[in-house]
XYZ file of C-alpha atoms in Angstrom:
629
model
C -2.046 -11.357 -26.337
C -4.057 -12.422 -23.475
C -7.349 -13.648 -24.432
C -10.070 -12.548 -22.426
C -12.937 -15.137 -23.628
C -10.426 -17.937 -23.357
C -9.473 -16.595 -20.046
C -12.807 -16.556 -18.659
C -13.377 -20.259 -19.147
C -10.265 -21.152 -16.779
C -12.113 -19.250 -14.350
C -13.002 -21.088 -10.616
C -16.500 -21.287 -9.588
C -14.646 -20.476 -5.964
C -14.412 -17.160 -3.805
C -11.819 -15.009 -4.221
C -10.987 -11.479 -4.899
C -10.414 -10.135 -9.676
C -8.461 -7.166 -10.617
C -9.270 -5.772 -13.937
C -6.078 -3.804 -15.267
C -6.164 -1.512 -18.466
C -3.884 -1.555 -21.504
C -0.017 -0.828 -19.274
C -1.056 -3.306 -17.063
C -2.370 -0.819 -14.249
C -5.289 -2.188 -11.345
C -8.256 -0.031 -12.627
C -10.551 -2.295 -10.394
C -10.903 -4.550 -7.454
C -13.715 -6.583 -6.789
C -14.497 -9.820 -4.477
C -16.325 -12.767 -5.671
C -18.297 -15.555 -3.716
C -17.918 -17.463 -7.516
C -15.355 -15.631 -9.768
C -16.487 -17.704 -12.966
C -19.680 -15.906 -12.337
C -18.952 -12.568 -11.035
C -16.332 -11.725 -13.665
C -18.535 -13.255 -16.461
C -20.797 -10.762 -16.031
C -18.818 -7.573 -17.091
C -18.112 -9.287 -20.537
C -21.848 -10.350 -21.694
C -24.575 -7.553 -22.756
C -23.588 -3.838 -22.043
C -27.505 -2.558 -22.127
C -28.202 -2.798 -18.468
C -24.923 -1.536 -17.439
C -24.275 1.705 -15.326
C -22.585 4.376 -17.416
C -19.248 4.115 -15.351
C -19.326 0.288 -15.631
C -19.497 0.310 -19.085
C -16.852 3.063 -19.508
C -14.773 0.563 -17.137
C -15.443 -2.346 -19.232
C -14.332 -1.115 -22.096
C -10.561 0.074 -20.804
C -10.121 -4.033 -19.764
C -7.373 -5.515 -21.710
C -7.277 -8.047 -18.801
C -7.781 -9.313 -15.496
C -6.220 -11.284 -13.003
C -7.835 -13.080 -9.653
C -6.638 -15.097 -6.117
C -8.768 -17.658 -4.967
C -9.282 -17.737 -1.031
C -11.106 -19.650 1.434
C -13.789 -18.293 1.681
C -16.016 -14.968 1.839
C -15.083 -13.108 4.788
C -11.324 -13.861 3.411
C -12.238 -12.370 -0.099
C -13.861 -9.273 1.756
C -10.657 -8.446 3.718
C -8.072 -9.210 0.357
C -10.044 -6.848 -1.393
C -10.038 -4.112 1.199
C -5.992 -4.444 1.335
C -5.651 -3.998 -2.462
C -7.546 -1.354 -2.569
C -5.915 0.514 0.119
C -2.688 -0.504 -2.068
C -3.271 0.347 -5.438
C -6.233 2.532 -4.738
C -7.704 2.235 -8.627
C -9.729 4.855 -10.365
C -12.971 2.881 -10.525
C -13.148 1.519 -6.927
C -15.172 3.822 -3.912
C -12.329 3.487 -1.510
C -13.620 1.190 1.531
C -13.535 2.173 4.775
C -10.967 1.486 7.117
C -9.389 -1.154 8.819
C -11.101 0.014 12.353
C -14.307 -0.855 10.882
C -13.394 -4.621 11.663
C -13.883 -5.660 15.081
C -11.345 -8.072 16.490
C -11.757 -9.906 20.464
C -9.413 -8.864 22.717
C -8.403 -10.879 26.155
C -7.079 -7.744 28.079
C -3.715 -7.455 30.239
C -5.647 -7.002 33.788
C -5.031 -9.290 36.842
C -8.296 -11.042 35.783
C -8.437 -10.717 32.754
C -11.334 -9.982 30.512
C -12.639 -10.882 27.139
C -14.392 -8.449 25.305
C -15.089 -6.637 21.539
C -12.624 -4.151 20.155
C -12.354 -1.816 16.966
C -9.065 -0.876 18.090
C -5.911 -1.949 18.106
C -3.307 -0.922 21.092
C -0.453 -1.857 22.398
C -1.747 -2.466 26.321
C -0.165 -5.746 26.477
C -3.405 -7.682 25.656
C -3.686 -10.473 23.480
C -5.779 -9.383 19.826
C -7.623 -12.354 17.789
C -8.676 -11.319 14.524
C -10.107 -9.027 12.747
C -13.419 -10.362 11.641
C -15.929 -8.868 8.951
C -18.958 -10.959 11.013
C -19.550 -8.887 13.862
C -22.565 -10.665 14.600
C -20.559 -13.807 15.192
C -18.029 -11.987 17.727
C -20.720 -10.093 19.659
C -21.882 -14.175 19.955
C -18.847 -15.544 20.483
C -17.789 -12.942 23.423
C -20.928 -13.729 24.713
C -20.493 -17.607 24.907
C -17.243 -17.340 26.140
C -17.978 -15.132 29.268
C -20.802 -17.013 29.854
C -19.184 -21.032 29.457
C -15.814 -19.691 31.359
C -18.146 -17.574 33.567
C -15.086 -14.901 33.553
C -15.558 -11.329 34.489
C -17.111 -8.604 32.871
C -16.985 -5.665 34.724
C -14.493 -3.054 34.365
C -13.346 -3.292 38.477
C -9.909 -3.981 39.272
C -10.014 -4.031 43.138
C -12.651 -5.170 45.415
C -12.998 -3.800 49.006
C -14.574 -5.964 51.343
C -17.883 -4.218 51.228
C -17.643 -4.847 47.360
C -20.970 -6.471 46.178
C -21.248 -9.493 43.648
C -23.313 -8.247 40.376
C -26.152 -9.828 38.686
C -23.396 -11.940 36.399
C -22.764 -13.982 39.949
C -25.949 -14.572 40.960
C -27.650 -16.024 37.693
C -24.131 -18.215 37.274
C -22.701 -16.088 34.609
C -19.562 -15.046 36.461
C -17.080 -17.219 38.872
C -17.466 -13.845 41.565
C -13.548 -13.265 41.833
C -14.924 -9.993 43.936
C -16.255 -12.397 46.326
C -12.345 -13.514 47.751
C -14.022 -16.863 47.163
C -12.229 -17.666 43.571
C -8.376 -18.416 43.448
C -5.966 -16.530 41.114
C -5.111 -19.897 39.645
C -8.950 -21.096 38.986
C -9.177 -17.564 37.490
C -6.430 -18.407 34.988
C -7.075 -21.672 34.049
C -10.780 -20.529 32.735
C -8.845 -17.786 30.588
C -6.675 -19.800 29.148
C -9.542 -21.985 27.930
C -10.940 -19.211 26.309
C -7.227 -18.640 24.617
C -7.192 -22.026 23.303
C -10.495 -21.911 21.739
C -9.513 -18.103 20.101
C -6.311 -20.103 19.074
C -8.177 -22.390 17.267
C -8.832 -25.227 19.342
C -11.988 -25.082 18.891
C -13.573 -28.455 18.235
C -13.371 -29.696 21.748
C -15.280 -26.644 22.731
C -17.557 -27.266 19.652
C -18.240 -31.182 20.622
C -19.220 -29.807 23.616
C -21.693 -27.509 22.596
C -23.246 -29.828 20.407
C -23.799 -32.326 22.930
C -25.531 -29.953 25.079
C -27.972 -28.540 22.084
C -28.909 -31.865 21.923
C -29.173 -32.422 25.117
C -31.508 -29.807 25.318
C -33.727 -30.752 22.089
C -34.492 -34.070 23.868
C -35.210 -32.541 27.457
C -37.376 -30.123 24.709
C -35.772 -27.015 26.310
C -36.120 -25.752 22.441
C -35.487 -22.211 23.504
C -31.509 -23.169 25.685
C -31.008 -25.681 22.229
C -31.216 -22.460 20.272
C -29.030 -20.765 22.187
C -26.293 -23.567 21.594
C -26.738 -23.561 18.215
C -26.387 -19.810 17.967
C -22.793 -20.176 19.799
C -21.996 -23.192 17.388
C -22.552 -21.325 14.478
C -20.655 -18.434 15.700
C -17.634 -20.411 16.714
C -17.713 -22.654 13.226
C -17.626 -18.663 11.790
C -14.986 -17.531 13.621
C -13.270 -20.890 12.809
C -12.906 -19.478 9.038
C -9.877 -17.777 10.373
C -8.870 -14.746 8.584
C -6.060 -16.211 6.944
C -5.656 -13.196 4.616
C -4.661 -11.193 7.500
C -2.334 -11.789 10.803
C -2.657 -11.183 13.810
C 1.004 -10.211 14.522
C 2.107 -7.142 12.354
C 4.700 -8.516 10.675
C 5.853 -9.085 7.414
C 6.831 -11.663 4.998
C 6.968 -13.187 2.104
C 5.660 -16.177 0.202
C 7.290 -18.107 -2.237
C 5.465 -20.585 -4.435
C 7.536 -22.433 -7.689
C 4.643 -22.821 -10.112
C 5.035 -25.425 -12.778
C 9.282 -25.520 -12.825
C 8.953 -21.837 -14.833
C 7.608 -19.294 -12.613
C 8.196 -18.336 -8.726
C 5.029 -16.585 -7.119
C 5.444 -14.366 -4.553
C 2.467 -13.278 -2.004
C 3.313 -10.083 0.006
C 2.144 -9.557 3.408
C 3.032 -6.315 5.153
C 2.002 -5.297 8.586
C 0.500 -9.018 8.845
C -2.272 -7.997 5.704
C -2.151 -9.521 2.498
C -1.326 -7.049 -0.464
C -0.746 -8.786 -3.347
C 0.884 -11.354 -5.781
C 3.681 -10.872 -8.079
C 5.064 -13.916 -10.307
C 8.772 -13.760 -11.785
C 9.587 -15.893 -14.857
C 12.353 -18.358 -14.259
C 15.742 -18.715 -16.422
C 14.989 -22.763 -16.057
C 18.178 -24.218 -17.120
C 18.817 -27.178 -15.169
C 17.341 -30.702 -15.037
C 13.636 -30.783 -15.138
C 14.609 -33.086 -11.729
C 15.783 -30.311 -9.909
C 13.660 -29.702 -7.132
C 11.660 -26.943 -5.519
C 14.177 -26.203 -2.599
C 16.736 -25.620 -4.954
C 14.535 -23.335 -7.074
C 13.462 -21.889 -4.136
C 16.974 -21.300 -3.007
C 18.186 -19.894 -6.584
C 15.467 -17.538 -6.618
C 16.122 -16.138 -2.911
C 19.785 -15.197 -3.750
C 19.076 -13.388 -7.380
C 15.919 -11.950 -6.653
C 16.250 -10.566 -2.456
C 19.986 -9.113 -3.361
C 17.987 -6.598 -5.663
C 15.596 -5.371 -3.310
C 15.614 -2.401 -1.060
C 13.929 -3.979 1.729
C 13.617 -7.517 2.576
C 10.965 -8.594 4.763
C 11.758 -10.470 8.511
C 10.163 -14.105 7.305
C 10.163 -15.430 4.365
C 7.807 -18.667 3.834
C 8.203 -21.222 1.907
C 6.854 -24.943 0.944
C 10.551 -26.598 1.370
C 13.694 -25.364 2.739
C 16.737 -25.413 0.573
C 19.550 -27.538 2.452
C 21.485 -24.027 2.414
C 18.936 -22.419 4.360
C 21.158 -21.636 7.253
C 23.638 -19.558 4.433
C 20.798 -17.692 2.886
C 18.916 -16.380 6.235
C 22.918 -15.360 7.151
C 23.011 -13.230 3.750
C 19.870 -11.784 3.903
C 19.879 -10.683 7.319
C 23.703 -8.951 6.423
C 21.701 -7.262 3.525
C 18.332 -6.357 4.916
C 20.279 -4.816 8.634
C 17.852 -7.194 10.461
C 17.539 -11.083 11.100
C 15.625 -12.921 7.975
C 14.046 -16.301 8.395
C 13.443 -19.299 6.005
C 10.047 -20.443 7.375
C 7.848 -24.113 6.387
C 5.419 -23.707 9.039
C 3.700 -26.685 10.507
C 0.463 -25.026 12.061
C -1.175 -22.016 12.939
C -1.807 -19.210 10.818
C 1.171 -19.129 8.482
C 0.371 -22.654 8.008
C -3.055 -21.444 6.437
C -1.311 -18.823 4.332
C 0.906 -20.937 2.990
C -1.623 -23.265 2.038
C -3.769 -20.678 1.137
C -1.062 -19.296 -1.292
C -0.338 -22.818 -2.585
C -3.892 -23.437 -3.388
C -3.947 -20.164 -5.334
C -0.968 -20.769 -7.441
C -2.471 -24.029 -8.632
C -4.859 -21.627 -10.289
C -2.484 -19.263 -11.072
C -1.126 -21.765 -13.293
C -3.568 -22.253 -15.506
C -3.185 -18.460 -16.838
C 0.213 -17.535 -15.955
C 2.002 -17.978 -19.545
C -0.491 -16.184 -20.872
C -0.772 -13.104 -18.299
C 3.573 -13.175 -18.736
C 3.395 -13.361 -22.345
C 0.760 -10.231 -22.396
C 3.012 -8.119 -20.330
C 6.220 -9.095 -22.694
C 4.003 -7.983 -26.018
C 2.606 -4.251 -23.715
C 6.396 -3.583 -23.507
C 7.470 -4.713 -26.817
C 4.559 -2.575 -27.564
C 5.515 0.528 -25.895
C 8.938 0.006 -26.630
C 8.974 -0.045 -30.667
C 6.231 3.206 -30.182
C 8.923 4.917 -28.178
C 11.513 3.743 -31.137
C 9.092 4.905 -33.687
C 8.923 8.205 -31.755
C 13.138 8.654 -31.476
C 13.572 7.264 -35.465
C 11.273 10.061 -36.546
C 13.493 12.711 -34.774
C 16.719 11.145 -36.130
C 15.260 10.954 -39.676
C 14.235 15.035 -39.479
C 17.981 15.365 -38.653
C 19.546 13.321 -41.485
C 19.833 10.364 -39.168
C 18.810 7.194 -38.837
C 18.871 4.256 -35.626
C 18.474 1.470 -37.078
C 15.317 -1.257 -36.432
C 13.857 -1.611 -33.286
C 16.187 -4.145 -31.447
C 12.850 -5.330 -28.857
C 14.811 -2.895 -25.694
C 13.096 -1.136 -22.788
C 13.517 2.511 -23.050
C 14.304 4.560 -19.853
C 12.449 7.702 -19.687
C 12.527 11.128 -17.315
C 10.064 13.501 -16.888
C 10.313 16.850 -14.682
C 7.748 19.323 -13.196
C 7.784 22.410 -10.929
C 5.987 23.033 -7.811
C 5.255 26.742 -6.039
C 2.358 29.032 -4.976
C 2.472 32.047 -6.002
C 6.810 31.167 -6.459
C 7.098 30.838 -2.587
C 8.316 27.553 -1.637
C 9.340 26.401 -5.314
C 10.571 22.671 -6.077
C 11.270 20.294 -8.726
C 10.535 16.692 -9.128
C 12.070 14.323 -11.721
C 10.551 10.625 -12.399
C 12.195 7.546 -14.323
C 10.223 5.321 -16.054
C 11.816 1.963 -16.855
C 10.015 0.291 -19.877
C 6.290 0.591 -18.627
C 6.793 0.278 -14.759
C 8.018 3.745 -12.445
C 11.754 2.939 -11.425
C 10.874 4.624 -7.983
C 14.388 4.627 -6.874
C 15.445 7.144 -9.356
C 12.853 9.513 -8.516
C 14.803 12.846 -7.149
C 13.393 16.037 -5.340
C 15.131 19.640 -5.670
C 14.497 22.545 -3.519
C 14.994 25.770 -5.682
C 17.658 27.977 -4.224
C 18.635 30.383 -6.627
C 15.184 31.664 -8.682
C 13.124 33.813 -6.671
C 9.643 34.470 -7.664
C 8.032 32.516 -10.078
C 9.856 31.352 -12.612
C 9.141 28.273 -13.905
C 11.843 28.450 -16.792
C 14.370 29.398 -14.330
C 13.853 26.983 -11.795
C 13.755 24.202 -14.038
C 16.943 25.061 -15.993
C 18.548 24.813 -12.207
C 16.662 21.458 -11.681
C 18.390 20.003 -15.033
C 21.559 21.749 -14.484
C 21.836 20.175 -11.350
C 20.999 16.914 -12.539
C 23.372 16.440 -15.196
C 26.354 18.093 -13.110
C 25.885 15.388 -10.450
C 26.707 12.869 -13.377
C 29.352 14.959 -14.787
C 30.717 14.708 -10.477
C 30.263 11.688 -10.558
C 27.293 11.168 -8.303
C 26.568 7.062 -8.674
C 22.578 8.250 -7.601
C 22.369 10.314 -10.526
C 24.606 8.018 -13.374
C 21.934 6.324 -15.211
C 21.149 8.542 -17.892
C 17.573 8.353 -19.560
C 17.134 7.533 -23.224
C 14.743 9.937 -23.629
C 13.306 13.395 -21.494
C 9.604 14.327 -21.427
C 8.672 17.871 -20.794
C 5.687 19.143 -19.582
C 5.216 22.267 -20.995
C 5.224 22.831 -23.856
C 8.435 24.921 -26.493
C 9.519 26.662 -23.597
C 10.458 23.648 -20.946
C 11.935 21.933 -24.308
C 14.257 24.598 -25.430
C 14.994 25.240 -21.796
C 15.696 21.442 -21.169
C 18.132 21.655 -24.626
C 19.771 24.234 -23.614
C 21.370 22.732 -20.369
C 21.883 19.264 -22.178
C 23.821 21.141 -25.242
C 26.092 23.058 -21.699
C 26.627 19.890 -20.023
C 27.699 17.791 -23.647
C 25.354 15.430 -23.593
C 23.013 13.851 -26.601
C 19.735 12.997 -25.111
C 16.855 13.592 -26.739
C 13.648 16.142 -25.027
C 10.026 15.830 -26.564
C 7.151 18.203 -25.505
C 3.879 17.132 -24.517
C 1.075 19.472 -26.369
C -2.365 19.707 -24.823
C -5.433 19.608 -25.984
C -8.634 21.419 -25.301
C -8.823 19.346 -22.156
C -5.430 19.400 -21.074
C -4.843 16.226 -22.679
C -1.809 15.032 -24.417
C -2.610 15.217 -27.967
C 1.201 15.291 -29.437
C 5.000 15.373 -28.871
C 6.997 18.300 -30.230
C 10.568 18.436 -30.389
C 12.805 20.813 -32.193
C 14.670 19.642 -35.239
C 17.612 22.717 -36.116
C 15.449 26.085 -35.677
C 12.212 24.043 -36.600
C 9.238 22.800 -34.275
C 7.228 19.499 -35.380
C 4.899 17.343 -34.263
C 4.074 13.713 -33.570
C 0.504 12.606 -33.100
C 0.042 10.265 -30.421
C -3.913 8.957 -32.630
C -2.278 5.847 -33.365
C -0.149 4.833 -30.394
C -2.563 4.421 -27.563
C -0.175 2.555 -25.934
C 2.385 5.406 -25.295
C -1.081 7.994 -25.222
C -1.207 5.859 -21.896
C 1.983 5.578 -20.759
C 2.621 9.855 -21.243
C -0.617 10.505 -19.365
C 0.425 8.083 -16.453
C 3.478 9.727 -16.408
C 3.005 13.355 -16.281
C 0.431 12.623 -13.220
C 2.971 10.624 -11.836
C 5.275 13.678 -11.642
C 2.519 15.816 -11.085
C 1.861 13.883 -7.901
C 5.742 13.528 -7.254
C 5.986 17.523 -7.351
C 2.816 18.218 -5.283
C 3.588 15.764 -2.482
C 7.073 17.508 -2.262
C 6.017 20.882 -2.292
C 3.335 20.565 0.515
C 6.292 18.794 2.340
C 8.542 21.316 2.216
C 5.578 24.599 2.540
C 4.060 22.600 5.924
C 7.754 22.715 6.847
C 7.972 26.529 6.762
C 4.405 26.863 8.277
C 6.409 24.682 11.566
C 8.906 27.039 11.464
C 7.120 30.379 11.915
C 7.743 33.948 11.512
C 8.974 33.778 14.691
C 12.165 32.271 14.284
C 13.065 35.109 12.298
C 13.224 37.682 15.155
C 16.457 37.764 17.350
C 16.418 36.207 20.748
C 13.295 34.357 19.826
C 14.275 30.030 19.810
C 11.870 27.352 19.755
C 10.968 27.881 23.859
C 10.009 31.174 23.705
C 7.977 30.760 20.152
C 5.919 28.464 21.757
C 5.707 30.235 25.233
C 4.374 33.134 22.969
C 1.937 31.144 21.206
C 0.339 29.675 23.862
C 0.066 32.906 26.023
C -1.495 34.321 23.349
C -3.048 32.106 20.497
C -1.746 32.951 17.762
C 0.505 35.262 15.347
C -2.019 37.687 14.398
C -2.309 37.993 18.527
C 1.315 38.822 18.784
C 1.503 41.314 16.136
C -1.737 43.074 16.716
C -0.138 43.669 20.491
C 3.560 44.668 19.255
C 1.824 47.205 16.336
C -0.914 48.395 18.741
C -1.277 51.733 21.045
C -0.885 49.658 23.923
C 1.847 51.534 26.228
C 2.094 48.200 28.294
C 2.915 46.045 25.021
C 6.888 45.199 26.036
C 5.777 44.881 29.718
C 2.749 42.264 28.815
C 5.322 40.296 25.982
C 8.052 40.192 28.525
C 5.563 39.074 31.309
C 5.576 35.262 29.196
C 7.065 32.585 31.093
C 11.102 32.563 29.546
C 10.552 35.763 27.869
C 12.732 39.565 28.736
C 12.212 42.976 28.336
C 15.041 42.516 25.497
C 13.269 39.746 23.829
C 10.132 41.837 24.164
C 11.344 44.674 22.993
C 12.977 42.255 19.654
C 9.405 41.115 18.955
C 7.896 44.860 19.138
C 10.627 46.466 16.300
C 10.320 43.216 14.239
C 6.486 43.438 13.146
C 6.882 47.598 13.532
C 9.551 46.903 10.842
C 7.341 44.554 9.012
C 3.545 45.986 9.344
């Protein structure tokens, strides 16, 4: 059981970004910390001068988990990705990524350097992004002014072309003027590179010496100025290591204490998260980290559906060559082993490194919490199956510690137009996401939501009967949503197709909550109250909006698919040209049908007037909505 007052003694008094997660293990919070030990302290001392919706927060913790980072700006951007990713249900959802301004050196013949919010692919080199705008507005400033590049938006200069105010207070090199090579031009910009590169200190050295310069000469006003651009550059220095700047992804592996392999995920160069995997350790307690590294890469990446393009990692196993062979056959693209030696995935990697040092300290515990939530769930679920084997006469046995696989369906429509199903799987606590399957009703019409889900599960269990490998895993139990009806509908198709698998009902409360399971034993309905296993209270709950979501986000799919395809499509002679030669002439449907049902004795000759359109065309569209007014 992980201890939460134990746990919060481990905690670092360092930045970093906590995730509080409820009794299955879900993200119900994100937060960033300047000192976690602090910050996260706080939600477990005295309730009495807590918000309402902290408090209700609070008290759904089982436990929490944290990554260190460098620093502040780092923890702001981690949190912001995590967010995005798991999006929990107390968080306000920050705003976007645009919001974080990033220097840009464009792709001109002189180039410029200036402040951007977005990103674009123009060719121009992006540094960033940063959360202190104040430091980049300084920082673009100091560079334009100590390279003296150009800040206009010109691109050619006639010779009548006059010099701006930049030139003449020594603020630009006046490339307008003919006076300033190509090659002078470049070598400025590429200082400015090198310093956005990180190179910085030689620029930094270099404004010190002039602050101080200027402090002795008591110019205190220019020393202030150099100090402003120091501080700037020493913020900008903290490099965003949490983030970047290609948009590429990868992974990071990290062996933690010979038993454990962390993994940090970065996708579309942003930092998402951390997942750790328990290691089968049975060799030497000599063997190294390549080879655990290397062990890990082929068990873990051959089970994946996608493997990212770089993979980074503290030592390379001496089969390195073999493995980025493998994985690029598997993942259709070229996969590289990576130890970087500098640069930014140098700082992640030591960034990640750094963090698993702390993860350490907690990790048996978090693992050994997750093992007892699905032993948990697990002998519920058992409890839950032996109580509708003992109503039949049977019995199952004791609960042998397994992971039960679990289904659950729902139907989509509105107003029975567009109808769908949606099945989810549920392996032990976690959603097996690559079981999920979508149906598209074809033979109920109207709405029928018995109907159409009797051709959901009849379809279903046929594919395994076919023997349809995406459909062969068969659950070991079916969750209905519904109510009697769904049950005896779902029973019905199992008892056709021959199998035994067993189909509880989920019975609302007051608040359409799940209160209870019902299941049919012979020609009788009972009950099981779900009072005294919170655990699977949870897990049902997360799974019927999982399927709720599942069916929704298909059936808007497939209804903004019919909206595309228009009423239009439907009349003869009318293809996708002359639909949207009529739409644009004029605006809309309602337009077109008002016109072909109208007095108008000019309708055909104004239809077939549209650029690609006929007087037989025309005359299609008139009889159509005539027929259909």
């Amino acid at each position: 059981m992980f201890d939460i007052q134990e746990n919060l003694k481990k905690l670092p008094a360092k930045p970093g970004v906590y995730m509080h997660k409820d009794k299955l293990g879900n993200i119900i919070y994100v937060g960033k910390a300047v000192n976690l030990r602090n910050r996260v302290r706080q939600y477990f001392q005295s309730s009495k001068n807590m918000a309402p919706k902290v408090r209700s927060m609070v008290s759904q913790i089982s436990e929490f988990e944290y990554i260190t980072v460098g620093s502040e700006m780092e923890a702001l951007i981690l949190e912001c990705n995590l967010i995005k990713k798991y999006r929990p249900k107390y968080n306000i959802l920050l705003r976007d990524d645009k919001t974080y301004p990033y220097i840009k050196v464009t792709n001109e013949e002189y180039p410029r350097v200036l402040k951007t919010r977005a990103l674009k692919k123009d060719g121009g080199k992006y540094f960033g992004p940063y959360s202190d705008a104040g430091a980049v507005n300084t920082i673009v400033d100091f560079l334009n002014t100590s390279f003296e590049l150009k800040r206009c938006s010109a691109t050619s200069f006639p010779k009548d072309f006059k010099p701006c105010l930049n030139y003449h207070i020594k603020q630009c090199r006046g490339i307008c003027t003919g006076l300033v090579s190509k090659e002078e031009y470049d070598e400025a910009v590429a200082g400015a590179v090198e310093f956005l590169n990180g190179h910085d200190q030689p620029v930094i050295s270099r404004l010190k010496a002039k602050m101080k310069q200027a402090a002795e000469a008591l110019e205190y006003e220019e020393a202030a100025t150099y100090r402003d651009y120091i501080e700037a550059a020493n913020a900008l220095a903290e490099t965003q290591r949490v983030v970047m700047r290609h948009n590429s992804d990868a992974d990071i592996l990290v062996p933690l204490a010979g038993k454990f392999m962390a993994i940090f995920c970065v996708r579309e160069g942003k930092l998402i998260g951390r997942e750790s995997h328990a290691l089968d350790v049975r060799f030497s307690v000599d063997e190294d980290e390549a080879s655990m590294i290397s062990a890990f890469i082929m068990q873990h990446y051959t089970r994946m559906a996608s493997i990212p393009k770089e993979i980074l990692v503290s030592k390379l196993p001496a089969d390195s060559a073999s493995l980025e062979q493998y994985l690029s056959d598997e993942a259709g693209h070229v996969v590289r082993l990576i130890r970087p030696e500098r640069g930014e995935k140098r700082a992640l990697l030591k960034m990640a490194i750094k963090d698993a040092e702390e993860m350490a300290n907690t990790i048996e515990e978090r693992a050994a919490a997750a093992i007892e939530r699905k032993q948990t769930l697990g002998r519920e679920l058992w409890e839950v199956l032996s109580h509708m084997q003992r109503s039949l006469g049977n019995e199952i046995g004791e609960y042998d510690g397994r992971e039960y696989r679990a289904e659950a369906y729902d139907i989509s429509n509105t107003n029975g137009v567009d109808t769908v199903g949606a099945m989810v799987v549920f392996d032990g606590l976690k959603p097996d996401k690559k079981g999920y399957r979508k149906f598209k009703i074809r033979t109920v019409r109207g709405q029928d939501d018995y109907a159409s889900m009797k051709e959901v599960l009849s379809r279903r269990f046929l594919r395994v009967i076919s023997g349809d490998d995406h459909f062969s895993v068969l659950p070991d139990i079916i969750f209905m949503d519904g109510g009697k009806g769904h049950v005896s509908t779902a029973l019905e198709v199992i008892d056709e197709t021959g199998f035994d698998i067993p189909v509880v009902g989920m019975v609302k409360d007051d608040h359409h909550r799940t209160r209870a399971l019902t299941y049919r034993a012979g020609d009788e309905w009972q009950e099981i109250t779900l009072a005294d296993k919170p655990l699977l209270y949870k897990y049902i709950g997360r799974m019927q909006e999982e399927v709720h979501r599942f069916a929704i986000e298909y059936h808007r799919k497939v209804r903004g698919k019919n909206v595309t395809r228009s009423v239009l499509d439907e009349i003869d002679g009318i293809g996708p040209v002359r639909r949207k030669a009529l739409l644009e002439a004029f605006g809309s449907i309602d337009e077109i049908k008002a016109l072909a049902t109208g007095s108008d004795s000019d309708k055909i000759a104004r239809l077939a007037a549209v650029p690609g359109m006929d007087a037989k065309a025309a005359d299609h569209v008139v009889k159509f909505f005539a027929g259909n007014a």
